[in-house]
């Protein structure tokens, strides 16, 4: 009986505010266990129709949400931030002379040299860049978006150049192998033809020799027979 009375007293002391607070604490606890991501949705039109895009309304929503201002601020600053090792691994193809040697290479210095080298080449080629388009931090390199686009463009061009070089080398190797096969086959054919011609020449010379021997034998026999006939007549 005493236990029932205690439970009734506890239930009487629980208010709606306490229940709401308890539910809110549970919700916050569940949120802290996860990694929530918030997606900002933009309505393409006010009529709720598919395949319809109202550019004026979309621009108004972006302006009211502060997206245009955020984009302007982001573009004005160093929007691209990459760790040193990731940056060097990604863009090292642009400076083949830079090598991460040793068990613990200085990626900060390598990134600085890489960015300076690429920036100098871009300015020499006539690309208009902002003043100080990149900066070196303690653990990351900061770049303007325009500079990153130039880096990505150079990577595509460099990869294309390497692919064309590989294709050219492979085609050259394949053509050389094909030429060697054709040359060897031609050599075999030539040797066979020359051997056949030599055999035919030998047979022809042998026939001539045999014919000459037969003629010589006939001439000698005729001469001997003529001398014999002359001597017999004289006797």
JSON list of C-alpha atoms in Angstrom, two decimals:
[
{"chain": "A", "resi": 1, "resn": "UNK", "atom": "CA", "xyz": [0.00, 0.00, 0.00]},
{"chain": "A", "resi": 2, "resn": "UNK", "atom": "CA", "xyz": [2.85, 2.38, 0.87]},
{"chain": "A", "resi": 3, "resn": "UNK", "atom": "CA", "xyz": [4.55, 1.70, -2.52]},
{"chain": "A", "resi": 4, "resn": "UNK", "atom": "CA", "xyz": [1.34, 2.49, -4.38]},
{"chain": "A", "resi": 5, "resn": "UNK", "atom": "CA", "xyz": [1.04, 5.74, -2.48]},
{"chain": "A", "resi": 6, "resn": "UNK", "atom": "CA", "xyz": [4.65, 6.71, -3.37]},
{"chain": "A", "resi": 7, "resn": "UNK", "atom": "CA", "xyz": [4.09, 5.99, -7.09]},
{"chain": "A", "resi": 8, "resn": "UNK", "atom": "CA", "xyz": [0.92, 8.09, -7.06]},
{"chain": "A", "resi": 9, "resn": "UNK", "atom": "CA", "xyz": [2.79, 10.97, -5.42]},
{"chain": "A", "resi": 10, "resn": "UNK", "atom": "CA", "xyz": [5.59, 10.78, -8.06]},
{"chain": "A", "resi": 11, "resn": "UNK", "atom": "CA", "xyz": [3.05, 10.81, -10.88]},
{"chain": "A", "resi": 12, "resn": "UNK", "atom": "CA", "xyz": [1.29, 13.79, -9.32]},
{"chain": "A", "resi": 13, "resn": "UNK", "atom": "CA", "xyz": [4.62, 15.72, -9.14]},
{"chain": "A", "resi": 14, "resn": "UNK", "atom": "CA", "xyz": [5.36, 15.19, -12.94]},
{"chain": "A", "resi": 15, "resn": "UNK", "atom": "CA", "xyz": [4.11, 18.22, -14.86]},
{"chain": "A", "resi": 16, "resn": "UNK", "atom": "CA", "xyz": [3.69, 18.86, -18.58]},
{"chain": "A", "resi": 17, "resn": "UNK", "atom": "CA", "xyz": [6.78, 21.10, -18.56]},
{"chain": "A", "resi": 18, "resn": "UNK", "atom": "CA", "xyz": [8.86, 18.36, -16.98]},
{"chain": "A", "resi": 19, "resn": "UNK", "atom": "CA", "xyz": [7.68, 15.87, -19.59]},
{"chain": "A", "resi": 20, "resn": "UNK", "atom": "CA", "xyz": [8.49, 18.30, -22.39]},
{"chain": "A", "resi": 21, "resn": "UNK", "atom": "CA", "xyz": [11.91, 18.98, -20.93]},
{"chain": "A", "resi": 22, "resn": "UNK", "atom": "CA", "xyz": [12.60, 15.25, -20.58]},
{"chain": "A", "resi": 23, "resn": "UNK", "atom": "CA", "xyz": [11.62, 14.64, -24.21]},
{"chain": "A", "resi": 24, "resn": "UNK", "atom": "CA", "xyz": [13.74, 17.57, -25.34]},
{"chain": "A", "resi": 25, "resn": "UNK", "atom": "CA", "xyz": [16.75, 16.23, -23.41]},
{"chain": "A", "resi": 26, "resn": "UNK", "atom": "CA", "xyz": [16.32, 12.85, -25.09]},
{"chain": "A", "resi": 27, "resn": "UNK", "atom": "CA", "xyz": [16.11, 14.50, -28.49]},
{"chain": "A", "resi": 28, "resn": "UNK", "atom": "CA", "xyz": [19.29, 16.51, -27.86]},
{"chain": "A", "resi": 29, "resn": "UNK", "atom": "CA", "xyz": [21.03, 13.36, -26.64]},
{"chain": "A", "resi": 30, "resn": "UNK", "atom": "CA", "xyz": [20.04, 11.49, -29.82]},
{"chain": "A", "resi": 31, "resn": "UNK", "atom": "CA", "xyz": [21.20, 14.41, -31.98]},
{"chain": "A", "resi": 32, "resn": "UNK", "atom": "CA", "xyz": [24.56, 14.47, -30.25]},
{"chain": "A", "resi": 33, "resn": "UNK", "atom": "CA", "xyz": [25.05, 10.80, -31.15]},
{"chain": "A", "resi": 34, "resn": "UNK", "atom": "CA", "xyz": [24.60, 11.53, -34.86]},
{"chain": "A", "resi": 35, "resn": "UNK", "atom": "CA", "xyz": [26.09, 13.87, -37.48]},
{"chain": "A", "resi": 36, "resn": "UNK", "atom": "CA", "xyz": [23.11, 15.82, -38.83]},
{"chain": "A", "resi": 37, "resn": "UNK", "atom": "CA", "xyz": [23.30, 17.64, -42.15]},
{"chain": "A", "resi": 38, "resn": "UNK", "atom": "CA", "xyz": [20.92, 20.44, -43.00]},
{"chain": "A", "resi": 39, "resn": "UNK", "atom": "CA", "xyz": [19.82, 20.87, -46.60]},
{"chain": "A", "resi": 40, "resn": "UNK", "atom": "CA", "xyz": [18.52, 24.22, -47.76]},
{"chain": "A", "resi": 41, "resn": "UNK", "atom": "CA", "xyz": [15.71, 23.70, -50.27]},
{"chain": "A", "resi": 42, "resn": "UNK", "atom": "CA", "xyz": [14.84, 26.20, -53.00]},
{"chain": "A", "resi": 43, "resn": "UNK", "atom": "CA", "xyz": [11.39, 26.07, -54.59]},
{"chain": "A", "resi": 44, "resn": "UNK", "atom": "CA", "xyz": [11.67, 26.21, -58.39]},
{"chain": "A", "resi": 45, "resn": "UNK", "atom": "CA", "xyz": [8.19, 27.71, -58.77]},
{"chain": "A", "resi": 46, "resn": "UNK", "atom": "CA", "xyz": [5.20, 28.78, -56.70]},
{"chain": "A", "resi": 47, "resn": "UNK", "atom": "CA", "xyz": [2.71, 26.68, -58.68]},
{"chain": "A", "resi": 48, "resn": "UNK", "atom": "CA", "xyz": [4.10, 23.33, -57.51]},
{"chain": "A", "resi": 49, "resn": "UNK", "atom": "CA", "xyz": [4.44, 22.13, -61.09]},
{"chain": "A", "resi": 50, "resn": "UNK", "atom": "CA", "xyz": [7.19, 19.84, -62.39]},
{"chain": "A", "resi": 51, "resn": "UNK", "atom": "CA", "xyz": [9.64, 20.98, -65.08]},
{"chain": "A", "resi": 52, "resn": "UNK", "atom": "CA", "xyz": [8.90, 24.65, -64.38]},
{"chain": "A", "resi": 53, "resn": "UNK", "atom": "CA", "xyz": [11.65, 27.03, -63.25]},
{"chain": "A", "resi": 54, "resn": "UNK", "atom": "CA", "xyz": [10.97, 30.61, -62.15]},
{"chain": "A", "resi": 55, "resn": "UNK", "atom": "CA", "xyz": [14.37, 32.33, -62.17]},
{"chain": "A", "resi": 56, "resn": "UNK", "atom": "CA", "xyz": [13.07, 35.52, -60.54]},
{"chain": "A", "resi": 57, "resn": "UNK", "atom": "CA", "xyz": [11.52, 33.66, -57.62]},
{"chain": "A", "resi": 58, "resn": "UNK", "atom": "CA", "xyz": [14.60, 31.46, -57.19]},
{"chain": "A", "resi": 59, "resn": "UNK", "atom": "CA", "xyz": [16.87, 34.53, -57.18]},
{"chain": "A", "resi": 60, "resn": "UNK", "atom": "CA", "xyz": [14.62, 36.13, -54.55]},
{"chain": "A", "resi": 61, "resn": "UNK", "atom": "CA", "xyz": [14.85, 33.04, -52.34]},
{"chain": "A", "resi": 62, "resn": "UNK", "atom": "CA", "xyz": [18.64, 32.95, -52.67]},
{"chain": "A", "resi": 63, "resn": "UNK", "atom": "CA", "xyz": [18.88, 36.63, -51.80]},
{"chain": "A", "resi": 64, "resn": "UNK", "atom": "CA", "xyz": [16.55, 36.31, -48.80]},
{"chain": "A", "resi": 65, "resn": "UNK", "atom": "CA", "xyz": [18.43, 33.26, -47.53]},
{"chain": "A", "resi": 66, "resn": "UNK", "atom": "CA", "xyz": [21.71, 35.16, -47.72]},
{"chain": "A", "resi": 67, "resn": "UNK", "atom": "CA", "xyz": [23.22, 32.71, -50.20]},
{"chain": "A", "resi": 68, "resn": "UNK", "atom": "CA", "xyz": [24.35, 35.36, -52.67]},
{"chain": "A", "resi": 69, "resn": "UNK", "atom": "CA", "xyz": [26.10, 37.30, -49.94]},
{"chain": "A", "resi": 70, "resn": "UNK", "atom": "CA", "xyz": [27.69, 34.09, -48.63]},
{"chain": "A", "resi": 71, "resn": "UNK", "atom": "CA", "xyz": [28.94, 33.27, -52.12]},
{"chain": "A", "resi": 72, "resn": "UNK", "atom": "CA", "xyz": [30.34, 36.79, -52.53]},
{"chain": "A", "resi": 73, "resn": "UNK", "atom": "CA", "xyz": [32.14, 36.58, -49.18]},
{"chain": "A", "resi": 74, "resn": "UNK", "atom": "CA", "xyz": [33.42, 33.10, -49.95]},
{"chain": "A", "resi": 75, "resn": "UNK", "atom": "CA", "xyz": [34.77, 34.20, -53.31]},
{"chain": "A", "resi": 76, "resn": "UNK", "atom": "CA", "xyz": [36.42, 37.23, -51.77]},
{"chain": "A", "resi": 77, "resn": "UNK", "atom": "CA", "xyz": [38.32, 35.04, -49.31]},
{"chain": "A", "resi": 78, "resn": "UNK", "atom": "CA", "xyz": [40.32, 31.83, -49.60]},
{"chain": "A", "resi": 79, "resn": "UNK", "atom": "CA", "xyz": [37.48, 29.42, -50.28]},
{"chain": "A", "resi": 80, "resn": "UNK", "atom": "CA", "xyz": [39.67, 26.40, -51.01]},
{"chain": "A", "resi": 81, "resn": "UNK", "atom": "CA", "xyz": [41.43, 24.83, -48.04]},
{"chain": "A", "resi": 82, "resn": "UNK", "atom": "CA", "xyz": [43.41, 21.65, -48.47]},
{"chain": "A", "resi": 83, "resn": "UNK", "atom": "CA", "xyz": [45.78, 19.81, -46.13]},
{"chain": "A", "resi": 84, "resn": "UNK", "atom": "CA", "xyz": [49.39, 19.88, -47.28]},
{"chain": "A", "resi": 85, "resn": "UNK", "atom": "CA", "xyz": [49.69, 16.17, -48.03]},
{"chain": "A", "resi": 86, "resn": "UNK", "atom": "CA", "xyz": [46.38, 16.05, -49.91]},
{"chain": "A", "resi": 87, "resn": "UNK", "atom": "CA", "xyz": [47.30, 19.14, -51.95]},
{"chain": "A", "resi": 88, "resn": "UNK", "atom": "CA", "xyz": [50.74, 17.84, -52.86]},
{"chain": "A", "resi": 89, "resn": "UNK", "atom": "CA", "xyz": [49.42, 14.38, -53.76]},
{"chain": "A", "resi": 90, "resn": "UNK", "atom": "CA", "xyz": [46.73, 15.92, -55.94]},
{"chain": "A", "resi": 91, "resn": "UNK", "atom": "CA", "xyz": [48.84, 18.46, -57.86]},
{"chain": "A", "resi": 92, "resn": "UNK", "atom": "CA", "xyz": [52.37, 17.00, -57.79]},
{"chain": "A", "resi": 93, "resn": "UNK", "atom": "CA", "xyz": [52.03, 16.15, -61.49]},
{"chain": "A", "resi": 94, "resn": "UNK", "atom": "CA", "xyz": [52.34, 19.89, -62.21]},
{"chain": "A", "resi": 95, "resn": "UNK", "atom": "CA", "xyz": [55.91, 19.95, -60.84]},
{"chain": "A", "resi": 96, "resn": "UNK", "atom": "CA", "xyz": [57.62, 16.62, -61.50]},
{"chain": "A", "resi": 97, "resn": "UNK", "atom": "CA", "xyz": [60.94, 17.89, -60.10]},
{"chain": "A", "resi": 98, "resn": "UNK", "atom": "CA", "xyz": [59.44, 18.10, -56.60]},
{"chain": "A", "resi": 99, "resn": "UNK", "atom": "CA", "xyz": [59.71, 14.77, -54.82]},
{"chain": "A", "resi": 100, "resn": "UNK", "atom": "CA", "xyz": [58.59, 13.86, -51.30]},
{"chain": "A", "resi": 101, "resn": "UNK", "atom": "CA", "xyz": [61.81, 12.16, -50.21]},
{"chain": "A", "resi": 102, "resn": "UNK", "atom": "CA", "xyz": [62.53, 10.62, -46.85]},
{"chain": "A", "resi": 103, "resn": "UNK", "atom": "CA", "xyz": [60.31, 8.98, -44.25]},
{"chain": "A", "resi": 104, "resn": "UNK", "atom": "CA", "xyz": [58.91, 12.34, -43.04]},
{"chain": "A", "resi": 105, "resn": "UNK", "atom": "CA", "xyz": [58.90, 14.85, -45.93]},
{"chain": "A", "resi": 106, "resn": "UNK", "atom": "CA", "xyz": [58.16, 18.54, -45.35]},
{"chain": "A", "resi": 107, "resn": "UNK", "atom": "CA", "xyz": [54.84, 18.80, -47.20]},
{"chain": "A", "resi": 108, "resn": "UNK", "atom": "CA", "xyz": [54.44, 22.42, -46.11]},
{"chain": "A", "resi": 109, "resn": "UNK", "atom": "CA", "xyz": [57.57, 23.50, -47.96]},
{"chain": "A", "resi": 110, "resn": "UNK", "atom": "CA", "xyz": [56.75, 21.25, -50.92]},
{"chain": "A", "resi": 111, "resn": "UNK", "atom": "CA", "xyz": [53.29, 22.84, -51.21]},
{"chain": "A", "resi": 112, "resn": "UNK", "atom": "CA", "xyz": [54.79, 26.32, -51.02]},
{"chain": "A", "resi": 113, "resn": "UNK", "atom": "CA", "xyz": [57.28, 25.55, -53.80]},
{"chain": "A", "resi": 114, "resn": "UNK", "atom": "CA", "xyz": [54.59, 23.87, -55.91]},
{"chain": "A", "resi": 115, "resn": "UNK", "atom": "CA", "xyz": [52.12, 26.76, -55.59]},
{"chain": "A", "resi": 116, "resn": "UNK", "atom": "CA", "xyz": [54.82, 29.36, -56.30]},
{"chain": "A", "resi": 117, "resn": "UNK", "atom": "CA", "xyz": [56.04, 27.48, -59.38]},
{"chain": "A", "resi": 118, "resn": "UNK", "atom": "CA", "xyz": [52.55, 27.06, -60.83]},
{"chain": "A", "resi": 119, "resn": "UNK", "atom": "CA", "xyz": [51.61, 30.67, -60.09]},
{"chain": "A", "resi": 120, "resn": "UNK", "atom": "CA", "xyz": [54.76, 31.91, -61.87]},
{"chain": "A", "resi": 121, "resn": "UNK", "atom": "CA", "xyz": [53.99, 29.78, -64.92]},
{"chain": "A", "resi": 122, "resn": "UNK", "atom": "CA", "xyz": [50.40, 31.00, -65.02]},
{"chain": "A", "resi": 123, "resn": "UNK", "atom": "CA", "xyz": [51.42, 34.65, -64.86]},
{"chain": "A", "resi": 124, "resn": "UNK", "atom": "CA", "xyz": [54.05, 34.12, -67.56]},
{"chain": "A", "resi": 125, "resn": "UNK", "atom": "CA", "xyz": [51.43, 32.55, -69.81]},
{"chain": "A", "resi": 126, "resn": "UNK", "atom": "CA", "xyz": [49.21, 35.63, -69.47]},
{"chain": "A", "resi": 127, "resn": "UNK", "atom": "CA", "xyz": [46.60, 34.35, -66.98]},
{"chain": "A", "resi": 128, "resn": "UNK", "atom": "CA", "xyz": [45.17, 37.16, -64.87]},
{"chain": "A", "resi": 129, "resn": "UNK", "atom": "CA", "xyz": [45.31, 36.25, -61.18]},
{"chain": "A", "resi": 130, "resn": "UNK", "atom": "CA", "xyz": [44.50, 38.23, -58.06]},
{"chain": "A", "resi": 131, "resn": "UNK", "atom": "CA", "xyz": [47.20, 39.54, -55.78]},
{"chain": "A", "resi": 132, "resn": "UNK", "atom": "CA", "xyz": [48.35, 36.79, -53.40]},
{"chain": "A", "resi": 133, "resn": "UNK", "atom": "CA", "xyz": [45.95, 34.09, -54.66]},
{"chain": "A", "resi": 134, "resn": "UNK", "atom": "CA", "xyz": [47.21, 31.57, -52.12]},
{"chain": "A", "resi": 135, "resn": "UNK", "atom": "CA", "xyz": [48.50, 31.48, -48.56]},
{"chain": "A", "resi": 136, "resn": "UNK", "atom": "CA", "xyz": [50.27, 28.90, -46.43]},
{"chain": "A", "resi": 137, "resn": "UNK", "atom": "CA", "xyz": [48.80, 28.08, -43.04]},
{"chain": "A", "resi": 138, "resn": "UNK", "atom": "CA", "xyz": [49.94, 25.84, -40.23]},
{"chain": "A", "resi": 139, "resn": "UNK", "atom": "CA", "xyz": [48.36, 22.64, -41.57]},
{"chain": "A", "resi": 140, "resn": "UNK", "atom": "CA", "xyz": [46.59, 23.69, -44.77]},
{"chain": "A", "resi": 141, "resn": "UNK", "atom": "CA", "xyz": [47.10, 25.72, -47.91]},
{"chain": "A", "resi": 142, "resn": "UNK", "atom": "CA", "xyz": [44.48, 28.34, -48.73]},
{"chain": "A", "resi": 143, "resn": "UNK", "atom": "CA", "xyz": [43.66, 29.26, -52.32]},
{"chain": "A", "resi": 144, "resn": "UNK", "atom": "CA", "xyz": [41.27, 31.38, -54.31]},
{"chain": "A", "resi": 145, "resn": "UNK", "atom": "CA", "xyz": [38.70, 29.51, -56.37]},
{"chain": "A", "resi": 146, "resn": "UNK", "atom": "CA", "xyz": [40.08, 30.96, -59.61]},
{"chain": "A", "resi": 147, "resn": "UNK", "atom": "CA", "xyz": [43.52, 29.58, -58.82]},
{"chain": "A", "resi": 148, "resn": "UNK", "atom": "CA", "xyz": [42.10, 26.16, -58.01]},
{"chain": "A", "resi": 149, "resn": "UNK", "atom": "CA", "xyz": [40.27, 26.13, -61.37]},
{"chain": "A", "resi": 150, "resn": "UNK", "atom": "CA", "xyz": [43.58, 26.90, -63.09]},
{"chain": "A", "resi": 151, "resn": "UNK", "atom": "CA", "xyz": [45.22, 24.06, -61.14]},
{"chain": "A", "resi": 152, "resn": "UNK", "atom": "CA", "xyz": [42.50, 21.62, -62.19]},
{"chain": "A", "resi": 153, "resn": "UNK", "atom": "CA", "xyz": [42.73, 22.79, -65.80]},
{"chain": "A", "resi": 154, "resn": "UNK", "atom": "CA", "xyz": [46.48, 22.25, -65.80]},
{"chain": "A", "resi": 155, "resn": "UNK", "atom": "CA", "xyz": [46.01, 18.78, -64.30]},
{"chain": "A", "resi": 156, "resn": "UNK", "atom": "CA", "xyz": [43.63, 17.87, -67.13]},
{"chain": "A", "resi": 157, "resn": "UNK", "atom": "CA", "xyz": [46.07, 19.21, -69.72]},
{"chain": "A", "resi": 158, "resn": "UNK", "atom": "CA", "xyz": [48.99, 17.44, -68.05]},
{"chain": "A", "resi": 159, "resn": "UNK", "atom": "CA", "xyz": [47.10, 14.15, -67.87]},
{"chain": "A", "resi": 160, "resn": "UNK", "atom": "CA", "xyz": [46.14, 14.54, -71.53]},
{"chain": "A", "resi": 161, "resn": "UNK", "atom": "CA", "xyz": [49.79, 15.16, -72.44]},
{"chain": "A", "resi": 162, "resn": "UNK", "atom": "CA", "xyz": [50.91, 12.05, -70.54]},
{"chain": "A", "resi": 163, "resn": "UNK", "atom": "CA", "xyz": [48.16, 9.95, -72.12]},
{"chain": "A", "resi": 164, "resn": "UNK", "atom": "CA", "xyz": [49.18, 11.13, -75.59]},
{"chain": "A", "resi": 165, "resn": "UNK", "atom": "CA", "xyz": [52.82, 10.38, -74.78]},
{"chain": "A", "resi": 166, "resn": "UNK", "atom": "CA", "xyz": [51.93, 6.86, -73.63]},
{"chain": "A", "resi": 167, "resn": "UNK", "atom": "CA", "xyz": [49.81, 6.30, -76.74]},
{"chain": "A", "resi": 168, "resn": "UNK", "atom": "CA", "xyz": [52.63, 7.59, -78.96]},
{"chain": "A", "resi": 169, "resn": "UNK", "atom": "CA", "xyz": [55.21, 5.38, -77.28]},
{"chain": "A", "resi": 170, "resn": "UNK", "atom": "CA", "xyz": [52.95, 2.32, -77.46]},
{"chain": "A", "resi": 171, "resn": "UNK", "atom": "CA", "xyz": [52.12, 2.91, -81.11]},
{"chain": "A", "resi": 172, "resn": "UNK", "atom": "CA", "xyz": [55.81, 3.41, -81.89]},
{"chain": "A", "resi": 173, "resn": "UNK", "atom": "CA", "xyz": [56.70, 0.17, -80.08]},
{"chain": "A", "resi": 174, "resn": "UNK", "atom": "CA", "xyz": [53.91, -1.73, -81.84]},
{"chain": "A", "resi": 175, "resn": "UNK", "atom": "CA", "xyz": [54.94, -0.37, -85.25]},
{"chain": "A", "resi": 176, "resn": "UNK", "atom": "CA", "xyz": [58.59, -1.25, -84.61]},
{"chain": "A", "resi": 177, "resn": "UNK", "atom": "CA", "xyz": [57.59, -4.78, -83.68]},
{"chain": "A", "resi": 178, "resn": "UNK", "atom": "CA", "xyz": [55.45, -5.03, -86.79]},
{"chain": "A", "resi": 179, "resn": "UNK", "atom": "CA", "xyz": [58.30, -3.69, -88.92]},
{"chain": "A", "resi": 180, "resn": "UNK", "atom": "CA", "xyz": [60.69, -6.24, -87.41]},
{"chain": "A", "resi": 181, "resn": "UNK", "atom": "CA", "xyz": [58.23, -9.05, -88.14]},
{"chain": "A", "resi": 182, "resn": "UNK", "atom": "CA", "xyz": [57.79, -7.87, -91.74]},
{"chain": "A", "resi": 183, "resn": "UNK", "atom": "CA", "xyz": [61.56, -7.49, -92.15]},
{"chain": "A", "resi": 184, "resn": "UNK", "atom": "CA", "xyz": [62.22, -10.97, -90.80]},
{"chain": "A", "resi": 185, "resn": "UNK", "atom": "CA", "xyz": [59.53, -12.42, -93.04]},
{"chain": "A", "resi": 186, "resn": "UNK", "atom": "CA", "xyz": [60.97, -10.56, -96.04]},
{"chain": "A", "resi": 187, "resn": "UNK", "atom": "CA", "xyz": [64.43, -11.86, -95.17]},
{"chain": "A", "resi": 188, "resn": "UNK", "atom": "CA", "xyz": [63.12, -15.44, -95.05]},
{"chain": "A", "resi": 189, "resn": "UNK", "atom": "CA", "xyz": [61.31, -14.99, -98.37]},
{"chain": "A", "resi": 190, "resn": "UNK", "atom": "CA", "xyz": [64.37, -13.46, -99.98]},
{"chain": "A", "resi": 191, "resn": "UNK", "atom": "CA", "xyz": [66.59, -16.28, -98.68]},
{"chain": "A", "resi": 192, "resn": "UNK", "atom": "CA", "xyz": [64.12, -18.88, -100.00]},
{"chain": "A", "resi": 193, "resn": "UNK", "atom": "CA", "xyz": [63.92, -17.20, -103.40]},
{"chain": "A", "resi": 194, "resn": "UNK", "atom": "CA", "xyz": [67.69, -16.90, -103.63]},
{"chain": "A", "resi": 195, "resn": "UNK", "atom": "CA", "xyz": [68.12, -20.54, -102.60]},
{"chain": "A", "resi": 196, "resn": "UNK", "atom": "CA", "xyz": [65.61, -21.65, -105.26]},
{"chain": "A", "resi": 197, "resn": "UNK", "atom": "CA", "xyz": [67.38, -19.50, -107.85]},
{"chain": "A", "resi": 198, "resn": "UNK", "atom": "CA", "xyz": [70.77, -20.96, -106.83]},
{"chain": "A", "resi": 199, "resn": "UNK", "atom": "CA", "xyz": [69.44, -24.53, -107.04]},
{"chain": "A", "resi": 200, "resn": "UNK", "atom": "CA", "xyz": [67.95, -23.82, -110.47]},
{"chain": "A", "resi": 201, "resn": "UNK", "atom": "CA", "xyz": [71.29, -22.34, -111.57]},
{"chain": "A", "resi": 202, "resn": "UNK", "atom": "CA", "xyz": [73.17, -25.40, -110.28]},
{"chain": "A", "resi": 203, "resn": "UNK", "atom": "CA", "xyz": [70.83, -27.75, -112.17]},
{"chain": "A", "resi": 204, "resn": "UNK", "atom": "CA", "xyz": [71.21, -25.67, -115.31]},
{"chain": "A", "resi": 205, "resn": "UNK", "atom": "CA", "xyz": [75.00, -25.68, -115.05]},
{"chain": "A", "resi": 206, "resn": "UNK", "atom": "CA", "xyz": [74.98, -29.42, -114.37]},
{"chain": "A", "resi": 207, "resn": "UNK", "atom": "CA", "xyz": [72.89, -30.01, -117.49]},
{"chain": "A", "resi": 208, "resn": "UNK", "atom": "CA", "xyz": [75.25, -27.86, -119.52]},
{"chain": "A", "resi": 209, "resn": "UNK", "atom": "CA", "xyz": [78.22, -29.76, -118.13]},
{"chain": "A", "resi": 210, "resn": "UNK", "atom": "CA", "xyz": [76.64, -33.09, -118.93]},
{"chain": "A", "resi": 211, "resn": "UNK", "atom": "CA", "xyz": [75.79, -31.86, -122.42]},
{"chain": "A", "resi": 212, "resn": "UNK", "atom": "CA", "xyz": [79.36, -30.62, -122.91]},
{"chain": "A", "resi": 213, "resn": "UNK", "atom": "CA", "xyz": [80.73, -33.98, -121.72]},
{"chain": "A", "resi": 214, "resn": "UNK", "atom": "CA", "xyz": [78.46, -35.82, -124.17]},
{"chain": "A", "resi": 215, "resn": "UNK", "atom": "CA", "xyz": [79.55, -33.53, -127.02]},
{"chain": "A", "resi": 216, "resn": "UNK", "atom": "CA", "xyz": [83.21, -33.92, -126.10]},
{"chain": "A", "resi": 217, "resn": "UNK", "atom": "CA", "xyz": [82.85, -37.71, -125.92]},
{"chain": "A", "resi": 218, "resn": "UNK", "atom": "CA", "xyz": [81.12, -37.77, -129.30]},
{"chain": "A", "resi": 219, "resn": "UNK", "atom": "CA", "xyz": [83.79, -35.59, -130.87]},
{"chain": "A", "resi": 220, "resn": "UNK", "atom": "CA", "xyz": [86.59, -37.71, -129.45]},
{"chain": "A", "resi": 221, "resn": "UNK", "atom": "CA", "xyz": [84.88, -40.91, -130.57]},
{"chain": "A", "resi": 222, "resn": "UNK", "atom": "CA", "xyz": [84.42, -39.47, -134.03]},
{"chain": "A", "resi": 223, "resn": "UNK", "atom": "CA", "xyz": [88.09, -38.43, -134.22]},
{"chain": "A", "resi": 224, "resn": "UNK", "atom": "CA", "xyz": [89.29, -41.86, -133.04]},
{"chain": "A", "resi": 225, "resn": "UNK", "atom": "CA", "xyz": [86.99, -43.59, -135.49]},
{"chain": "A", "resi": 226, "resn": "UNK", "atom": "CA", "xyz": [88.21, -41.39, -138.36]},
{"chain": "A", "resi": 227, "resn": "UNK", "atom": "CA", "xyz": [91.86, -42.15, -137.55]},
{"chain": "A", "resi": 228, "resn": "UNK", "atom": "CA", "xyz": [91.06, -45.83, -137.36]},
{"chain": "A", "resi": 229, "resn": "UNK", "atom": "CA", "xyz": [89.32, -45.79, -140.71]},
{"chain": "A", "resi": 230, "resn": "UNK", "atom": "CA", "xyz": [92.24, -43.93, -142.30]},
{"chain": "A", "resi": 231, "resn": "UNK", "atom": "CA", "xyz": [94.81, -46.37, -140.96]},
{"chain": "A", "resi": 232, "resn": "UNK", "atom": "CA", "xyz": [92.75, -49.36, -142.05]},
{"chain": "A", "resi": 233, "resn": "UNK", "atom": "CA", "xyz": [92.47, -47.96, -145.54]},
{"chain": "A", "resi": 234, "resn": "UNK", "atom": "CA", "xyz": [96.20, -47.41, -145.70]},
{"chain": "A", "resi": 235, "resn": "UNK", "atom": "CA", "xyz": [96.92, -51.03, -144.80]}
]
